[in-house]
Short mmCIF file of C-alpha atoms in Angstrom, two decimals:
data_model
loop_
_atom_site.label_atom_id
_atom_site.label_comp_id
_atom_site.label_asym_id
_atom_site.label_seq_id
_atom_site.Cartn_x
_atom_site.Cartn_y
_atom_site.Cartn_z
CA UNK A 18 -27.73 46.37 20.11
CA UNK A 19 -30.92 45.26 18.55
CA UNK A 20 -31.82 43.14 21.24
CA UNK A 21 -31.41 46.42 23.75
CA UNK A 22 -33.72 47.85 21.26
CA UNK A 23 -36.30 45.06 20.84
CA UNK A 24 -36.94 44.26 24.74
CA UNK A 25 -39.02 47.57 25.52
CA UNK A 26 -40.91 46.19 22.41
CA UNK A 27 -41.35 42.73 23.70
CA UNK A 28 -42.25 43.88 27.29
CA UNK A 29 -45.30 46.14 26.22
CA UNK A 30 -46.66 43.36 24.15
CA UNK A 31 -46.36 41.01 26.67
CA UNK A 32 -47.85 42.78 29.26
CA UNK A 33 -51.27 42.76 28.39
CA UNK A 34 -51.03 39.42 27.30
CA UNK A 35 -50.22 38.11 30.74
CA UNK A 36 -52.89 39.54 32.38
CA UNK A 37 -56.19 38.14 30.45
CA UNK A 38 -53.71 34.99 30.72
CA UNK A 39 -54.23 34.96 35.00
CA UNK A 40 -57.83 36.60 34.60
CA UNK A 41 -59.09 32.99 32.46
CA UNK A 42 -56.68 30.95 34.61
CA UNK A 43 -59.29 31.36 37.60
CA UNK A 44 -62.46 33.33 35.18
CA UNK A 45 -62.66 29.66 33.44
CA UNK A 46 -63.42 26.94 35.99
CA UNK A 47 -65.23 29.63 37.99
CA UNK A 48 -67.64 29.95 34.42
CA UNK A 49 -68.26 26.80 35.44
CA UNK A 50 -69.90 27.08 39.16
CA UNK A 51 -71.90 29.70 37.93
CA UNK A 52 -74.61 27.60 37.15
CA UNK A 53 -74.76 24.99 39.65
CA UNK A 54 -74.45 28.33 42.34
CA UNK A 55 -76.94 30.09 40.65
CA UNK A 56 -79.41 27.43 40.62
CA UNK A 57 -78.95 26.53 44.29
CA UNK A 58 -79.18 30.52 45.38
CA UNK A 59 -82.18 30.61 43.74
CA UNK A 60 -83.94 27.50 45.09
CA UNK A 61 -82.32 28.88 48.56
CA UNK A 62 -84.52 31.84 47.44
CA UNK A 63 -87.73 30.17 46.92
CA UNK A 64 -87.61 28.28 49.56
CA UNK A 65 -86.43 31.21 52.04
CA UNK A 66 -89.51 33.29 50.36
CA UNK A 67 -92.21 30.49 51.56
CA UNK A 68 -93.21 29.94 47.39
CA UNK A 69 -92.25 25.71 48.09
CA UNK A 70 -91.87 24.10 51.68
CA UNK A 71 -88.55 22.42 50.27
CA UNK A 72 -89.79 19.41 51.94
CA UNK A 73 -88.97 17.09 49.16
CA UNK A 74 -86.25 18.77 47.25
CA UNK A 75 -84.23 20.47 50.53
CA UNK A 76 -82.36 24.14 50.22
CA UNK A 77 -78.53 23.77 50.08
CA UNK A 78 -78.67 25.54 53.99
CA UNK A 79 -80.87 22.02 54.85
CA UNK A 80 -78.58 19.87 53.28
CA UNK A 81 -75.55 21.24 54.75
CA UNK A 82 -76.95 21.70 57.96
CA UNK A 83 -77.81 17.74 57.79
CA UNK A 84 -74.08 17.21 57.07
CA UNK A 85 -72.95 18.97 59.86
CA UNK A 86 -75.18 17.29 62.04
CA UNK A 87 -74.14 13.78 60.92
CA UNK A 88 -70.16 14.95 61.42
CA UNK A 89 -70.92 16.50 65.13
CA UNK A 90 -72.84 13.31 66.03
CA UNK A 91 -69.70 11.03 64.90
CA UNK A 92 -72.02 9.38 62.77
CA UNK A 93 -70.62 10.40 59.58
CA UNK A 94 -66.81 9.57 59.66
CA UNK A 95 -68.02 6.52 60.64
CA UNK A 96 -69.77 5.82 57.32
CA UNK A 97 -67.58 7.53 55.32
CA UNK A 98 -64.83 5.31 57.19
CA UNK A 99 -66.69 2.03 56.32
CA UNK A 100 -67.10 2.97 52.80
CA UNK A 101 -63.57 4.14 52.29
CA UNK A 102 -62.54 1.14 53.31
CA UNK A 103 -64.46 -0.64 51.07
CA UNK A 104 -63.33 0.66 47.78
CA UNK A 105 -59.86 1.04 48.77
CA UNK A 106 -60.14 -2.91 49.42
CA UNK A 107 -62.23 -3.31 46.35
CA UNK A 108 -60.11 -0.86 44.46
CA UNK A 109 -56.77 -2.81 46.24
CA UNK A 110 -57.98 -5.73 44.87
CA UNK A 111 -59.43 -4.72 41.49
CA UNK A 112 -56.66 -3.55 40.56
CA UNK A 113 -53.56 -6.24 41.53
CA UNK A 114 -55.95 -8.41 39.60
CA UNK A 115 -56.64 -6.61 36.82
CA UNK A 116 -53.11 -5.18 36.55
CA UNK A 117 -51.34 -9.01 36.50
CA UNK A 118 -53.95 -10.36 33.98
CA UNK A 119 -53.83 -7.28 31.85
CA UNK A 120 -49.73 -7.37 31.53
CA UNK A 121 -50.48 -11.66 31.05
CA UNK A 122 -52.69 -10.67 28.67
CA UNK A 123 -50.52 -8.06 27.00
CA UNK A 124 -47.20 -9.37 27.31
CA UNK A 125 -48.05 -12.98 25.56
CA UNK A 126 -49.58 -13.56 22.88
CA UNK A 127 -50.37 -17.77 24.02
CA UNK A 128 -52.17 -16.10 27.47
CA UNK A 129 -54.15 -13.32 25.36
CA UNK A 130 -55.74 -16.11 23.06
CA UNK A 131 -56.15 -18.39 26.32
CA UNK A 132 -57.62 -16.08 28.48
CA UNK A 133 -58.97 -13.26 26.89
CA UNK A 134 -61.97 -14.31 24.71
CA UNK A 135 -63.55 -15.59 27.89
CA UNK A 136 -62.39 -12.93 30.49
CA UNK A 137 -64.35 -10.28 27.19
CA UNK A 138 -67.65 -12.54 28.23
CA UNK A 139 -67.47 -11.91 31.52
CA UNK A 140 -67.00 -8.30 30.63
CA UNK A 141 -70.21 -8.63 28.84
CA UNK A 142 -72.29 -9.43 31.47
CA UNK A 143 -73.41 -6.10 33.96
CA UNK A 144 -71.84 -6.05 37.09
CA UNK A 145 -75.05 -5.86 38.92
CA UNK A 146 -76.08 -9.47 37.91
CA UNK A 147 -73.48 -11.09 40.09
CA UNK A 148 -74.42 -9.71 42.87
CA UNK A 149 -77.08 -12.76 44.24
CA UNK A 150 -74.22 -15.09 43.40
CA UNK A 151 -71.98 -13.38 45.86
CA UNK A 152 -74.53 -13.25 48.56
CA UNK A 153 -74.89 -16.86 48.20
CA UNK A 154 -71.22 -17.62 47.74
CA UNK A 155 -69.92 -14.95 50.21
CA UNK A 156 -72.96 -13.92 52.07
CA UNK A 157 -74.16 -10.47 53.09
CA UNK A 158 -71.41 -8.61 55.03
CA UNK A 159 -68.37 -7.18 53.83
CA UNK A 160 -66.76 -9.74 51.58
CA UNK A 161 -69.83 -9.86 49.20
CA UNK A 162 -69.54 -5.76 48.62
CA UNK A 163 -65.24 -5.58 48.08
CA UNK A 164 -65.29 -8.74 45.80
CA UNK A 165 -68.44 -6.84 44.23
CA UNK A 166 -66.50 -3.81 43.84
CA UNK A 167 -63.01 -5.46 43.03
CA UNK A 168 -65.13 -7.08 39.84
CA UNK A 169 -65.66 -3.74 38.69
CA UNK A 170 -62.10 -2.20 39.10
CA UNK A 171 -60.94 -5.24 37.67
CA UNK A 172 -62.10 -4.91 34.04
CA UNK A 173 -61.08 -1.13 33.20
CA UNK A 174 -57.56 -2.17 34.09
CA UNK A 175 -57.36 -5.26 32.55
CA UNK A 176 -58.40 -3.57 29.47
CA UNK A 177 -56.19 -0.76 30.13
CA UNK A 178 -52.95 -2.94 31.33
CA UNK A 179 -53.73 -5.09 27.96
CA UNK A 180 -54.00 -2.09 25.51
CA UNK A 181 -51.07 -0.14 26.55
CA UNK A 182 -48.75 -3.02 26.34
CA UNK A 183 -49.94 -4.11 22.90
CA UNK A 184 -49.74 -0.23 21.13
CA UNK A 185 -46.08 0.22 22.80
CA UNK A 186 -44.47 1.47 19.52
CA UNK A 187 -42.36 -1.00 17.80
CA UNK A 188 -40.19 1.39 16.81
CA UNK A 189 -38.29 2.16 20.57
CA UNK A 190 -38.78 -1.33 21.39
CA UNK A 191 -36.33 -1.99 18.76
CA UNK A 192 -34.07 0.99 20.81
CA UNK A 193 -34.03 -1.41 23.63
CA UNK A 194 -32.83 -4.15 21.40
CA UNK A 195 -30.23 -2.22 19.60
CA UNK A 196 -28.84 -1.56 23.39
CA UNK A 197 -29.22 -5.10 24.19
CA UNK A 198 -31.64 -5.44 27.25
CA UNK A 199 -32.15 -8.17 29.27
CA UNK A 200 -36.41 -8.96 29.50
CA UNK A 201 -36.43 -7.82 32.96
CA UNK A 202 -34.21 -4.53 31.48
CA UNK A 203 -36.66 -4.45 28.66
CA UNK A 204 -39.77 -4.24 31.40
CA UNK A 205 -38.21 -1.61 33.18
CA UNK A 206 -36.67 0.76 31.48
CA UNK A 207 -38.98 0.57 28.04
CA UNK A 208 -42.18 -1.02 28.79
CA UNK A 209 -43.39 0.24 32.58
CA UNK A 210 -42.38 4.62 31.43
CA UNK A 211 -44.17 3.25 28.00
CA UNK A 212 -47.05 2.14 29.55
CA UNK A 213 -47.69 4.33 32.45
CA UNK A 214 -49.90 7.20 31.06
CA UNK A 215 -52.17 4.49 30.24
CA UNK A 216 -52.15 3.13 33.41
CA UNK A 217 -52.87 5.74 35.26
CA UNK A 218 -55.92 6.75 33.16
CA UNK A 219 -57.02 2.98 33.80
CA UNK A 220 -56.40 3.51 37.52
CA UNK A 221 -58.65 6.79 37.38
CA UNK A 222 -61.70 4.89 34.72
CA UNK A 223 -61.42 1.85 37.60
CA UNK A 224 -61.64 4.11 41.09
CA UNK A 225 -64.70 6.08 39.07
CA UNK A 226 -66.51 2.32 38.96
CA UNK A 227 -65.20 2.06 42.63
CA UNK A 228 -67.35 4.40 43.64
CA UNK A 229 -70.46 3.42 41.92
CA UNK A 230 -70.58 0.19 42.90
CA UNK A 231 -69.48 0.96 46.44
CA UNK A 232 -73.50 2.48 45.89
CA UNK A 233 -74.45 -0.18 44.75
CA UNK A 234 -73.19 -2.59 47.25
CA UNK A 235 -73.95 -0.61 50.01
CA UNK A 236 -77.67 -0.18 48.80
CA UNK A 237 -78.22 -4.11 48.74
CA UNK A 238 -77.68 -4.69 52.12
CA UNK A 239 -75.55 -2.47 54.73
CA UNK A 240 -75.41 -0.58 58.33
CA UNK A 241 -73.41 1.75 57.91
CA UNK A 242 -71.56 3.63 54.98
CA UNK A 243 -73.17 6.56 52.61
CA UNK A 244 -75.35 4.00 50.81
CA UNK A 245 -76.59 2.84 53.89
CA UNK A 246 -77.49 6.87 54.40
CA UNK A 247 -78.98 6.53 51.32
CA UNK A 248 -81.38 4.13 51.95
CA UNK A 249 -82.14 5.13 55.23
CA UNK A 250 -82.60 8.22 53.87
CA UNK A 251 -85.18 6.77 51.19
CA UNK A 252 -86.68 4.90 53.82
CA UNK A 253 -87.38 7.62 56.74
CA UNK A 254 -88.29 10.11 54.32
CA UNK A 255 -85.18 12.70 54.68
CA UNK A 256 -84.79 13.80 51.45
CA UNK A 257 -81.66 16.05 52.85
CA UNK A 258 -79.97 12.83 54.51
CA UNK A 259 -79.62 11.91 51.06
CA UNK A 260 -78.51 14.93 49.51
CA UNK A 261 -76.27 15.46 51.86
CA UNK A 262 -74.43 11.40 51.37
CA UNK A 263 -74.32 12.29 47.67
CA UNK A 264 -72.38 15.98 48.10
CA UNK A 265 -70.15 13.70 50.69
CA UNK A 266 -70.11 10.79 47.53
CA UNK A 267 -69.31 13.93 44.91
CA UNK A 268 -66.37 15.32 46.80
CA UNK A 269 -64.64 11.90 48.27
CA UNK A 270 -64.86 10.64 44.65
CA UNK A 271 -63.01 13.95 43.40
CA UNK A 272 -60.90 14.16 45.97
CA UNK A 273 -59.51 10.82 45.56
CA UNK A 274 -59.04 11.05 41.91
CA UNK A 275 -57.59 13.16 42.30
CA UNK A 276 -54.98 12.08 44.19
CA UNK A 277 -53.97 9.64 41.70
CA UNK A 278 -53.54 12.04 38.99
CA UNK A 279 -51.50 14.21 41.50
CA UNK A 280 -49.50 11.30 42.77
CA UNK A 281 -48.81 10.03 39.17
CA UNK A 282 -47.87 13.79 37.95
CA UNK A 283 -44.30 13.60 38.63
CA UNK A 284 -43.80 10.43 36.81
CA UNK A 285 -45.97 12.04 33.69
CA UNK A 286 -43.97 15.58 33.29
CA UNK A 287 -42.75 14.49 30.12
CA UNK A 288 -45.80 14.22 28.22
CA UNK A 289 -47.08 17.18 25.85
CA UNK A 290 -50.01 17.38 28.00
CA UNK A 291 -53.38 19.13 26.26
CA UNK A 292 -54.38 19.80 29.42
CA UNK A 293 -51.28 21.14 30.85
CA UNK A 294 -51.59 24.54 29.56
CA UNK A 295 -54.96 24.95 30.74
CA UNK A 296 -56.47 23.30 27.31
CA UNK A 297 -57.82 25.22 24.93
CA UNK B 26 -12.66 -5.97 8.90
CA UNK B 27 -16.51 -5.97 8.51
CA UNK B 28 -17.68 -9.17 6.15
CA UNK B 29 -20.52 -9.33 4.71
CA UNK B 30 -20.89 -13.08 3.14
CA UNK B 31 -23.51 -14.19 0.57
CA UNK B 32 -25.84 -12.75 2.75
CA UNK B 33 -29.63 -13.03 1.44
CA UNK B 34 -33.27 -12.70 2.75
CA UNK B 35 -36.08 -13.99 2.32
CA UNK B 36 -39.00 -12.65 4.76
CA UNK B 37 -41.36 -15.59 6.34
CA UNK B 38 -44.36 -13.72 3.84
CA UNK B 39 -41.99 -15.37 1.04
CA UNK B 40 -41.03 -11.82 -0.22
CA UNK B 41 -37.56 -12.37 -1.66
CA UNK B 42 -35.67 -8.71 -0.49
CA UNK B 43 -31.88 -9.62 -1.08
CA UNK B 44 -29.94 -11.96 -2.80
CA UNK B 45 -26.40 -12.91 -2.16
CA UNK B 46 -25.23 -9.70 -0.75
CA UNK B 47 -20.91 -9.56 -0.73
CA UNK B 48 -18.69 -7.04 0.79
CA UNK B 49 -15.65 -6.89 2.79
CA UNK B 50 -15.33 -3.42 5.06
CA UNK B 51 -12.16 -2.40 6.63
CA UNK B 52 -12.32 -0.23 9.80
CA UNK B 53 -12.75 3.08 10.00
CA UNK B 54 -14.03 3.25 6.21
CA UNK B 55 -17.54 4.97 5.13
CA UNK B 56 -19.20 3.70 2.99
CA UNK B 57 -23.05 4.36 1.27
CA UNK B 58 -25.43 2.13 0.21
CA UNK B 59 -27.77 3.64 -2.27
CA UNK B 60 -30.41 2.18 -4.73
CA UNK B 61 -33.86 2.66 -5.63
CA UNK B 62 -36.87 1.52 -3.35
CA UNK B 63 -37.03 -2.46 -2.38
CA UNK B 64 -33.31 -3.08 -3.15
CA UNK B 65 -33.02 -4.36 -0.10
CA UNK B 66 -31.03 -1.52 1.80
CA UNK B 67 -32.25 -2.12 4.78
CA UNK B 68 -32.54 -5.07 5.13
CA UNK B 69 -29.55 -5.69 4.84
CA UNK B 70 -28.89 -2.58 7.20
CA UNK B 71 -30.95 -5.05 9.55
CA UNK B 72 -28.93 -7.96 9.03
CA UNK B 73 -26.12 -6.46 9.94
CA UNK B 74 -27.65 -4.20 12.54
CA UNK B 75 -28.42 -8.42 14.14
CA UNK B 76 -32.13 -6.68 14.17
CA UNK B 77 -33.38 -9.26 11.96
CA UNK B 78 -31.57 -12.48 10.79
CA UNK B 79 -30.19 -12.91 6.94
CA UNK B 80 -31.77 -16.22 5.53
CA UNK B 81 -28.29 -16.87 3.94
CA UNK B 82 -25.03 -16.23 4.24
CA UNK B 83 -23.09 -14.41 6.74
CA UNK B 84 -22.35 -11.23 8.54
CA UNK B 85 -19.20 -11.00 10.67
CA UNK B 86 -17.46 -8.54 12.47
CA UNK B 87 -14.02 -9.18 13.62
CA UNK B 88 -14.53 -13.42 13.51
CA UNK B 89 -17.73 -12.55 15.53
CA UNK B 90 -20.60 -14.12 13.68
CA UNK B 91 -23.65 -11.26 14.61
CA UNK B 92 -26.78 -12.88 14.80
CA UNK B 93 -28.24 -10.67 17.41
CA UNK B 94 -27.42 -6.68 18.30
CA UNK B 95 -24.01 -6.64 19.66
CA UNK B 96 -22.28 -4.14 21.44
CA UNK B 97 -19.47 -2.75 18.75
CA UNK B 98 -22.40 -2.18 16.56
CA UNK B 99 -24.94 0.84 16.46
CA UNK B 100 -27.52 2.50 14.34
CA UNK B 101 -29.40 5.26 14.06
CA UNK B 102 -32.65 5.00 12.49
CA UNK B 103 -34.88 7.11 10.00
CA UNK B 104 -36.49 8.77 13.08
CA UNK B 105 -34.62 9.73 16.01
CA UNK B 106 -36.32 7.02 18.60
CA UNK B 107 -35.72 9.21 21.50
CA UNK B 108 -37.60 7.71 25.08
CA UNK B 109 -40.04 10.47 25.49
CA UNK B 110 -40.00 9.85 29.40
CA UNK B 111 -35.93 10.37 29.33
CA UNK B 112 -34.56 13.96 29.15
CA UNK B 113 -32.16 15.05 26.62
CA UNK B 114 -29.17 13.43 28.95
CA UNK B 115 -30.49 10.58 30.11
CA UNK B 116 -31.31 9.94 26.53
CA UNK B 117 -27.82 10.00 25.26
CA UNK B 118 -26.39 7.77 28.14
CA UNK B 119 -28.91 5.32 28.09
CA UNK B 120 -26.37 2.41 26.40
CA UNK B 121 -24.32 3.04 29.04
CA UNK B 122 -25.73 1.44 32.16
CA UNK B 123 -23.44 -0.59 33.32
CA UNK B 124 -21.20 2.47 33.94
CA UNK B 125 -20.35 3.78 37.18
CA UNK B 126 -22.65 7.12 37.46
CA UNK B 127 -19.83 9.79 37.51
CA UNK B 128 -17.87 8.20 34.29
CA UNK B 129 -21.51 7.84 32.67
CA UNK B 130 -22.23 11.54 33.31
CA UNK B 131 -18.69 12.33 31.97
CA UNK B 132 -19.43 10.64 28.25
CA UNK B 133 -22.63 11.95 28.25
CA UNK B 134 -21.23 15.98 29.36
CA UNK B 135 -18.81 15.56 26.98
CA UNK B 136 -21.14 14.13 24.42
CA UNK B 137 -23.95 17.14 25.05
CA UNK B 138 -21.29 19.46 24.35
CA UNK B 139 -20.11 17.66 21.22
CA UNK B 140 -23.19 17.78 19.89
CA UNK B 141 -23.88 21.65 20.90
CA UNK B 142 -26.98 20.64 22.61
CA UNK B 143 -25.33 21.47 25.91
CA UNK B 144 -27.98 23.42 27.04
CA UNK B 145 -30.61 20.82 26.46
CA UNK B 146 -29.40 18.29 28.57
CA UNK B 147 -32.51 18.57 30.91
CA UNK B 148 -35.09 18.99 28.56
CA UNK B 149 -37.67 16.40 27.57
CA UNK B 150 -37.26 15.43 23.65
CA UNK B 151 -40.13 16.41 22.81
CA UNK B 152 -38.98 19.81 23.25
CA UNK B 153 -36.12 19.67 20.65
CA UNK B 154 -36.43 20.62 17.01
CA UNK B 155 -36.06 17.88 13.57
CA UNK B 156 -32.26 18.06 14.19
CA UNK B 157 -31.28 18.46 17.50
CA UNK B 158 -33.79 15.14 17.90
CA UNK B 159 -31.26 13.40 15.25
CA UNK B 160 -28.36 14.93 16.75
CA UNK B 161 -29.40 13.57 20.28
CA UNK B 162 -29.67 10.19 18.44
CA UNK B 163 -26.56 10.77 16.70
CA UNK B 164 -24.75 10.85 20.61
CA UNK B 165 -26.71 7.63 22.04
CA UNK B 166 -25.10 5.85 19.44
CA UNK B 167 -21.43 7.11 19.67
CA UNK B 168 -21.57 7.53 23.21
CA UNK B 169 -20.70 3.65 23.56
CA UNK B 170 -18.17 3.85 21.31
CA UNK B 171 -18.90 1.56 18.51
CA UNK B 172 -16.98 -0.16 16.13
CA UNK B 173 -19.46 -0.07 13.26
CA UNK B 174 -22.26 2.47 13.02
CA UNK B 175 -25.02 2.39 10.71
CA UNK B 176 -27.19 4.40 9.75
CA UNK B 177 -30.43 4.35 8.01
CA UNK B 178 -31.56 7.02 6.33
CA UNK B 179 -31.25 9.01 8.84
CA UNK B 180 -31.37 13.12 7.71
CA UNK B 181 -34.37 12.12 5.52
CA UNK B 182 -36.58 13.59 7.23
CA UNK B 183 -34.61 16.71 7.88
CA UNK B 184 -35.10 19.98 5.93
CA UNK B 185 -32.63 20.50 3.26
CA UNK B 186 -30.33 22.86 5.32
CA UNK B 187 -30.71 20.83 8.15
CA UNK B 188 -29.63 17.84 6.32
CA UNK B 189 -26.29 19.74 4.66
CA UNK B 190 -25.89 20.94 8.25
CA UNK B 191 -26.09 17.49 10.20
CA UNK B 192 -23.81 15.81 7.17
CA UNK B 193 -21.03 17.61 7.72
CA UNK B 194 -21.21 17.48 11.89
CA UNK B 195 -21.69 13.71 11.14
CA UNK B 196 -18.08 13.44 9.50
CA UNK B 197 -16.87 15.87 12.26
CA UNK B 198 -17.82 13.44 14.73
CA UNK B 199 -16.48 10.34 12.89
CA UNK B 200 -13.37 12.03 12.51
CA UNK B 201 -13.06 11.67 16.78
CA UNK B 202 -13.16 7.49 16.80
CA UNK B 203 -13.16 6.86 13.37
CA UNK B 204 -15.18 3.60 13.57
CA UNK B 205 -16.06 2.07 10.35
CA UNK B 206 -19.75 4.35 8.75
CA UNK B 207 -22.59 2.58 6.70
CA UNK B 208 -25.12 4.34 5.59
CA UNK B 209 -28.29 3.68 3.81
CA UNK B 210 -29.67 6.35 1.84
CA UNK B 211 -31.49 7.46 -1.00
CA UNK B 212 -29.70 10.85 -1.79
CA UNK B 213 -26.79 10.84 -4.60
CA UNK B 214 -25.48 14.43 -2.77
CA UNK B 215 -25.03 13.00 0.69
CA UNK B 216 -23.11 9.55 -0.61
CA UNK B 217 -20.85 11.68 -2.34
CA UNK B 218 -20.49 13.93 0.32
CA UNK B 219 -20.18 11.51 2.72
CA UNK B 220 -18.89 7.77 1.34
CA UNK B 221 -15.39 6.15 0.57
CA UNK B 222 -17.39 3.42 -1.73
CA UNK B 223 -20.75 4.06 -2.87
CA UNK B 224 -22.40 1.09 -3.03
CA UNK B 225 -25.42 0.74 -5.87
CA UNK B 226 -27.95 -1.52 -5.54
CA UNK B 227 -30.61 -2.78 -8.21
CA UNK B 228 -34.03 -4.32 -6.65
CA UNK B 229 -36.13 -7.13 -6.98
CA UNK B 230 -33.93 -8.99 -5.63
CA UNK B 231 -31.99 -6.21 -3.98
CA UNK B 232 -28.82 -7.15 -4.66
CA UNK B 233 -25.38 -5.15 -5.56
CA UNK B 234 -25.20 -3.55 -8.72
CA UNK B 235 -22.24 -1.49 -9.23
CA UNK B 236 -19.30 -0.38 -6.24
CA UNK B 237 -17.98 3.49 -7.31
CA UNK B 238 -14.74 4.40 -4.77
CA UNK B 239 -14.96 8.55 -4.29
CA UNK B 240 -11.26 8.82 -4.13
CA UNK B 241 -11.89 12.52 -3.36
CA UNK B 242 -10.24 14.85 0.00
CA UNK B 243 -11.94 15.73 2.71
CA UNK B 244 -13.66 18.27 3.88
CA UNK B 245 -15.36 18.10 -0.46
CA UNK B 246 -16.92 20.76 -1.62
CA UNK B 247 -20.51 19.91 -2.84
CA UNK B 248 -19.37 22.71 -5.86
CA UNK B 249 -16.42 21.74 -7.29
CA UNK B 250 -16.66 20.35 -10.79
CA UNK B 251 -15.00 16.78 -9.37
CA UNK B 252 -18.28 16.54 -6.60
CA UNK B 253 -20.28 16.58 -9.74
CA UNK B 254 -18.42 14.15 -12.05
CA UNK B 255 -18.75 11.71 -9.09
CA UNK B 256 -22.52 12.68 -8.50
CA UNK B 257 -22.83 11.87 -12.18
CA UNK B 258 -21.29 8.57 -12.40
CA UNK B 259 -23.46 7.58 -9.24
CA UNK B 260 -26.45 8.43 -10.94
CA UNK B 261 -25.51 7.42 -14.15
CA UNK B 262 -24.96 3.50 -12.16
CA UNK B 263 -28.34 4.88 -10.34
CA UNK B 264 -30.10 4.75 -13.61
CA UNK B 265 -28.66 1.49 -15.45
CA UNK B 266 -29.63 -0.55 -12.09
CA UNK B 267 -33.28 0.05 -12.77
CA UNK B 268 -32.88 -0.72 -16.70
CA UNK B 269 -34.33 -4.06 -16.72
CA UNK B 270 -32.18 -4.53 -19.93
CA UNK B 271 -28.58 -3.60 -18.41
CA UNK B 272 -27.16 -7.31 -17.21
CA UNK B 273 -25.88 -7.40 -13.34
CA UNK B 274 -22.16 -6.38 -13.31
CA UNK B 275 -21.21 -8.64 -10.90
CA UNK B 276 -23.72 -11.05 -11.94
CA UNK B 277 -22.87 -14.86 -12.83
CA UNK B 278 -26.58 -16.15 -12.62
CA UNK B 279 -28.19 -13.74 -14.82
CA UNK B 280 -28.62 -15.85 -17.90
CA UNK B 281 -32.52 -16.54 -17.10
CA UNK B 282 -32.80 -12.64 -16.79
CA UNK B 283 -31.11 -11.83 -19.64
CA UNK B 284 -33.81 -13.13 -21.56
CA UNK B 285 -36.58 -11.53 -20.00
CA UNK B 286 -37.62 -9.70 -22.73
#
């Protein structure tokens, strides 16, 4: 009986609460868009009204127009594919090497003491300092670029995997021991799931660095790729082309990061994520 | 029969945690181990579980010497230690990986029903209350049907009502297959409610001080006078165990300590 009396009251309080929740779901990201959109429209207006010629800082419509032109001529796809291939190959190599080395160092104390100081010392070198050496060793074509990206990706992955393994809760590992898991079963059933959240974070950081280094690699010398578009735009005085390349970098970077997030989401549903409920 | 013979433990850092602990525990008996901090209770339990090796003496279960975790020995820790990436049902079935899926599912389902958490089968551990989580831990330990179940202060992190609830529930579950229970606790009430025998330990180094048999019929009434009598007896033994002027009851080598003061 008490339930039937309570129900209408509950609905009353629930209804007005749901509306702001739905509103804020769209309003919150929209709020973040406000500043860039106002700036872009403002600039468009300033150029449109003739207060500025917009030669060095082209208005958004000009940038968009450049992207469309590049896309129509097929140039854009060629550059994007070249860059994507480099990032993909470098990222894959860096992830493989970083995961293996990180896992060995995290799992095996002797290996950590043997290898970690060297890796940490190498990490202290600004990665761009490798460029001349890589060009000498590997030539100026694809190999040296992929190697540079792989080096950039390697370190966050290595550190992430090693740190994640080292911080696996001993008490949870003990549960595995109580149930007498074999070595491989312990890795598969306890260590891998325990390490996964930190690994996904490491992958995302690594990918971010991969995008950073592909620009560096392509600025050094390339005949195609988004980095080449940047350089070409500078040398030929086409700021719209530079901005177009930057915009596409931003879109691709966000998109690939989102792909990792989406791919990992079903495996991480168990986490009590801060962001899962719209993160207050 | 679980036999502990002169079990001793000295940690690598020189801490002498446990000295010459001996006891024979027949199948189905419920033992409570009680004592002040640093009296080696948990050390003893971990040695029986095979998680840490004793540095002296031996633990044997039906003539098998225990040096590493054993299929017939389960343990429940102070924290539930559920695997956060597995659902409640998968946590309970964690120790049954070798069984065919249908038998596993059946056993997990009946265990869930037994601890009253059927509606939480597909919940994540983070969605459980402390008491519910500990019930899942109990189910997980019981599902492989151990002969000996060790409990290391299993209810100490829970509030008084939940604790009392789970103590009764544990006895209920115990009655199903009657495994040997060895419970480490610092709660006199808990010891007297659950145990057939209470082993009182004394610290530095941890050793057995006194054994008190609780021959009270179950279910035990916490408010009865007899219950209070037993509680008082355990409390007295505890007080005496911490009083350094009192010689060990079971001791043969306390001459040095008698002269200590």
